[in-house]
C-alpha positions as a Python dict, from the first residue, in 0.01 Angstrom:
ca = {
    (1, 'X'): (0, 0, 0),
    (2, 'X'): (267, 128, 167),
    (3, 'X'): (623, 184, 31),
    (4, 'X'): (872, -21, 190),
    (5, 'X'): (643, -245, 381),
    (6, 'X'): (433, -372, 66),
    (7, 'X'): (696, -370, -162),
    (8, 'X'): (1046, -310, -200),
    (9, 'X'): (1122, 111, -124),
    (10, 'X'): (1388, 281, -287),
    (11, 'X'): (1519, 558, -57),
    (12, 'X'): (1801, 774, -218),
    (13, 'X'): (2099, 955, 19),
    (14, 'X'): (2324, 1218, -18),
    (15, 'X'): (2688, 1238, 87),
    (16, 'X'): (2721, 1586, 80),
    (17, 'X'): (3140, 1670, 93),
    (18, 'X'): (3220, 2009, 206),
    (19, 'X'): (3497, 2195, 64),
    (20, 'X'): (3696, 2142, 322),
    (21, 'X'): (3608, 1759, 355),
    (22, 'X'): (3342, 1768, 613),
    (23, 'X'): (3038, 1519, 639),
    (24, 'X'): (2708, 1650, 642),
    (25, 'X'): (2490, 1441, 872),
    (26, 'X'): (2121, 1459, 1028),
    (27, 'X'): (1971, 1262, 1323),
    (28, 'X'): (1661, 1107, 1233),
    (29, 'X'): (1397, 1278, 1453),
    (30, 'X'): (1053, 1104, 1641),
    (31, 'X'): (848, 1069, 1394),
    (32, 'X'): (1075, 932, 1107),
    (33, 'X'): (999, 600, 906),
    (34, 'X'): (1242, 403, 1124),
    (35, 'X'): (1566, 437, 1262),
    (36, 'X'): (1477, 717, 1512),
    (37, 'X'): (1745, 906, 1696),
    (38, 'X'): (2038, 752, 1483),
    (39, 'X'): (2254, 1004, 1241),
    (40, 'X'): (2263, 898, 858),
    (41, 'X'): (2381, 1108, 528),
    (42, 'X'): (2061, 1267, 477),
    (43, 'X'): (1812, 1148, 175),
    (44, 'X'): (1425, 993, 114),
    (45, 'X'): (1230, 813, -108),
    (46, 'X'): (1200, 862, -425),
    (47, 'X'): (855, 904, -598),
    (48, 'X'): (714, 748, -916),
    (49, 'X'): (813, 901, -1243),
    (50, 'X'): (1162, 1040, -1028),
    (51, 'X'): (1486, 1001, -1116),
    (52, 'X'): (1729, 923, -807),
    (53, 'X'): (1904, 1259, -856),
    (54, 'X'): (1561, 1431, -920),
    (55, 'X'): (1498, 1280, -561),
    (56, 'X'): (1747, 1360, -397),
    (57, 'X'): (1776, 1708, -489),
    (58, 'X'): (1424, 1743, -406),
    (59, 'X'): (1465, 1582, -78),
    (60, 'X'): (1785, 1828, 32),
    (61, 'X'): (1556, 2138, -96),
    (62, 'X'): (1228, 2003, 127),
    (63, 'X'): (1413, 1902, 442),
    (64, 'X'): (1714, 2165, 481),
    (65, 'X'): (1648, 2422, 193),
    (66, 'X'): (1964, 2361, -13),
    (67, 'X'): (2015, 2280, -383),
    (68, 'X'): (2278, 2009, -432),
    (69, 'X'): (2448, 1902, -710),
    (70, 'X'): (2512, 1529, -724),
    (71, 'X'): (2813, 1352, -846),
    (72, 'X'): (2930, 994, -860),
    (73, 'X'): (2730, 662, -710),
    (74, 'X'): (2901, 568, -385),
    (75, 'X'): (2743, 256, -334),
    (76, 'X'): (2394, 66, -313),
    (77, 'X'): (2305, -106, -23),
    (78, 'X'): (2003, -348, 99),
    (79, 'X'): (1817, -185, 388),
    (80, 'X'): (1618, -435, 542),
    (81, 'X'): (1472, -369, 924),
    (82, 'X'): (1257, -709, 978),
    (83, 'X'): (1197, -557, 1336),
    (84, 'X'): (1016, -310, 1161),
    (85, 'X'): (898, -504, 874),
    (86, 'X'): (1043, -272, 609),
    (87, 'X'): (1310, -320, 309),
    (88, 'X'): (1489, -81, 95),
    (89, 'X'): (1711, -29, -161),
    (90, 'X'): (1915, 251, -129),
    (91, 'X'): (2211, 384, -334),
    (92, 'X'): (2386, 700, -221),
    (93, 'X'): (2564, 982, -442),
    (94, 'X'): (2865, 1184, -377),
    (95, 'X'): (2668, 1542, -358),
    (96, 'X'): (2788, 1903, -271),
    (97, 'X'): (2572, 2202, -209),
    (98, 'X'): (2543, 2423, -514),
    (99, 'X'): (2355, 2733, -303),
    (100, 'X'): (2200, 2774, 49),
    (101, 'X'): (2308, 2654, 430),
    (102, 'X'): (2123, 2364, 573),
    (103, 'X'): (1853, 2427, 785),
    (104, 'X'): (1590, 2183, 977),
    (105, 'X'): (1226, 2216, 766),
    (106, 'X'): (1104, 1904, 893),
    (107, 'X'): (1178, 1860, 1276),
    (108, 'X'): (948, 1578, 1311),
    (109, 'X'): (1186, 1364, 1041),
    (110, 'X'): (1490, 1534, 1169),
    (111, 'X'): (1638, 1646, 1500),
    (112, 'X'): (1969, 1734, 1448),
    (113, 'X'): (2225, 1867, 1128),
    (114, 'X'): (2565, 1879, 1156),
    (115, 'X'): (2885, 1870, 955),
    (116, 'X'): (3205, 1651, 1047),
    (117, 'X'): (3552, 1507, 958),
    (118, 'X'): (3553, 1182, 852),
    (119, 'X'): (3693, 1048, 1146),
    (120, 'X'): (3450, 1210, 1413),
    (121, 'X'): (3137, 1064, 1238),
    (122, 'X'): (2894, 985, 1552),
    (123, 'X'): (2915, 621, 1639),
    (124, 'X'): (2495, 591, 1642),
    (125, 'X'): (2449, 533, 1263),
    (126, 'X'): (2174, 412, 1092),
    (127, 'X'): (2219, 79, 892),
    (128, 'X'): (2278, 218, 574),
    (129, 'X'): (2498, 526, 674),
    (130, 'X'): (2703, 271, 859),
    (131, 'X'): (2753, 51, 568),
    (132, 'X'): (2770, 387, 350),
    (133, 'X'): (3032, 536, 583),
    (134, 'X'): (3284, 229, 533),
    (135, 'X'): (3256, 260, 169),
    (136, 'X'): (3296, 630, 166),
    (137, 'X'): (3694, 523, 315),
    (138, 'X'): (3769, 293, 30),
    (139, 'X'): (3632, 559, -241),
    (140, 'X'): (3814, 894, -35),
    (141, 'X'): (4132, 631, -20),
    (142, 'X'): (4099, 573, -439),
    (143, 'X'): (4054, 930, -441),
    (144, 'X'): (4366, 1044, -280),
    (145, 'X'): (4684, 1108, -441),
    (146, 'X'): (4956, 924, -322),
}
C-alpha cells in the first residue's frame, strides 16, 4: 500500500524564518512524489510511531543536513492532486535552524534551495506552499507590532 495513494498521507513542512526574515524554499526535483519543478517550504512524510515535529526535524537533517527547532502550527491544509491520484494532509510549523547551513542531500527530491523575502517568493508554488504562503501574511501581519 502506498502512502498517499491508498490512504490518506500526512506530509509535514517547515517554514523555516531566518533571522533576518528570509524564506527558506526548495524546488522539488525529477524524481519527487509529485509536484516536480515547483518551490514549496521544504518537509515529508511522516512515518508510523512519528511525531510531526519528530518528522520534520528528521526530514530537514536527511534532505539539507540542518537541525531545526520548530515553533508554532501555521496552518493545515488538504493536499489533494486527483491528476495524480494522491491526497494529503499537511500542517506546517513555524521552524528556525538551531545548527548547520542547508545543503542538497537528496538531488533527485530536490533541485534547488534558496532563501527569500517574503515578497520575492517564486510565483511556481506547489499547492500547499501556495496556500501555506497566504497564511504565513495573516500570521507575520498578527505578529507585527503596530
Amino acid at each position: 500500500m502506498k502512502r498517499g495513494v491508498d490512504y490518506i498521507g500526512v506530509g509535514v513542512g517547515a517554514v523555516i524564518v531566518a533571522a533576518d526574515g528570509r524564506l527558506f524554499l526548495a524546488r522539488r526535483g525529477p524524481k519527487a512524489r509529485n509536484e516536480r519543478g515547483l518551490w514549496e517550504f521544504p518537509g515529508g512524510s511522516v512515518e508510523f510511531g512519528e511525531t510531526l515535529a519528530e518528522a520534520l526535524k528528521r526530514e530537514m537533517r536527511e534532505e539539507y543536513g540542518i537541525e531545526i527547532a520548530v515553533g508554532e502550527l501555521l496552518d493545515v491544509v488538504d493536499h489533494i492532486l486527483p491528476e495524480e491520484g494522491q491526497h494529503w494532509v499537511s500542517p506546517s510549523f513555524i521552524c528556525s535552524i538551531v545548527s548547520g547551513d542547508p545543503v542538497i542531500k537528496e538531488p533527485d527530491k530536490c533541485s534547488e534551495i534558496g532563501w527569500f523575502a517574503p515578497g520575492s517568493i517564486p510565483a511556481d508554488l506547489t499547492q500547499v506552499t501556495q496556500v501555506t504562503r497566504e497564511n504565513l501574511g495573516h500570521y507575520l501581519a498578527r505578529k507585527t507590532p503596530r
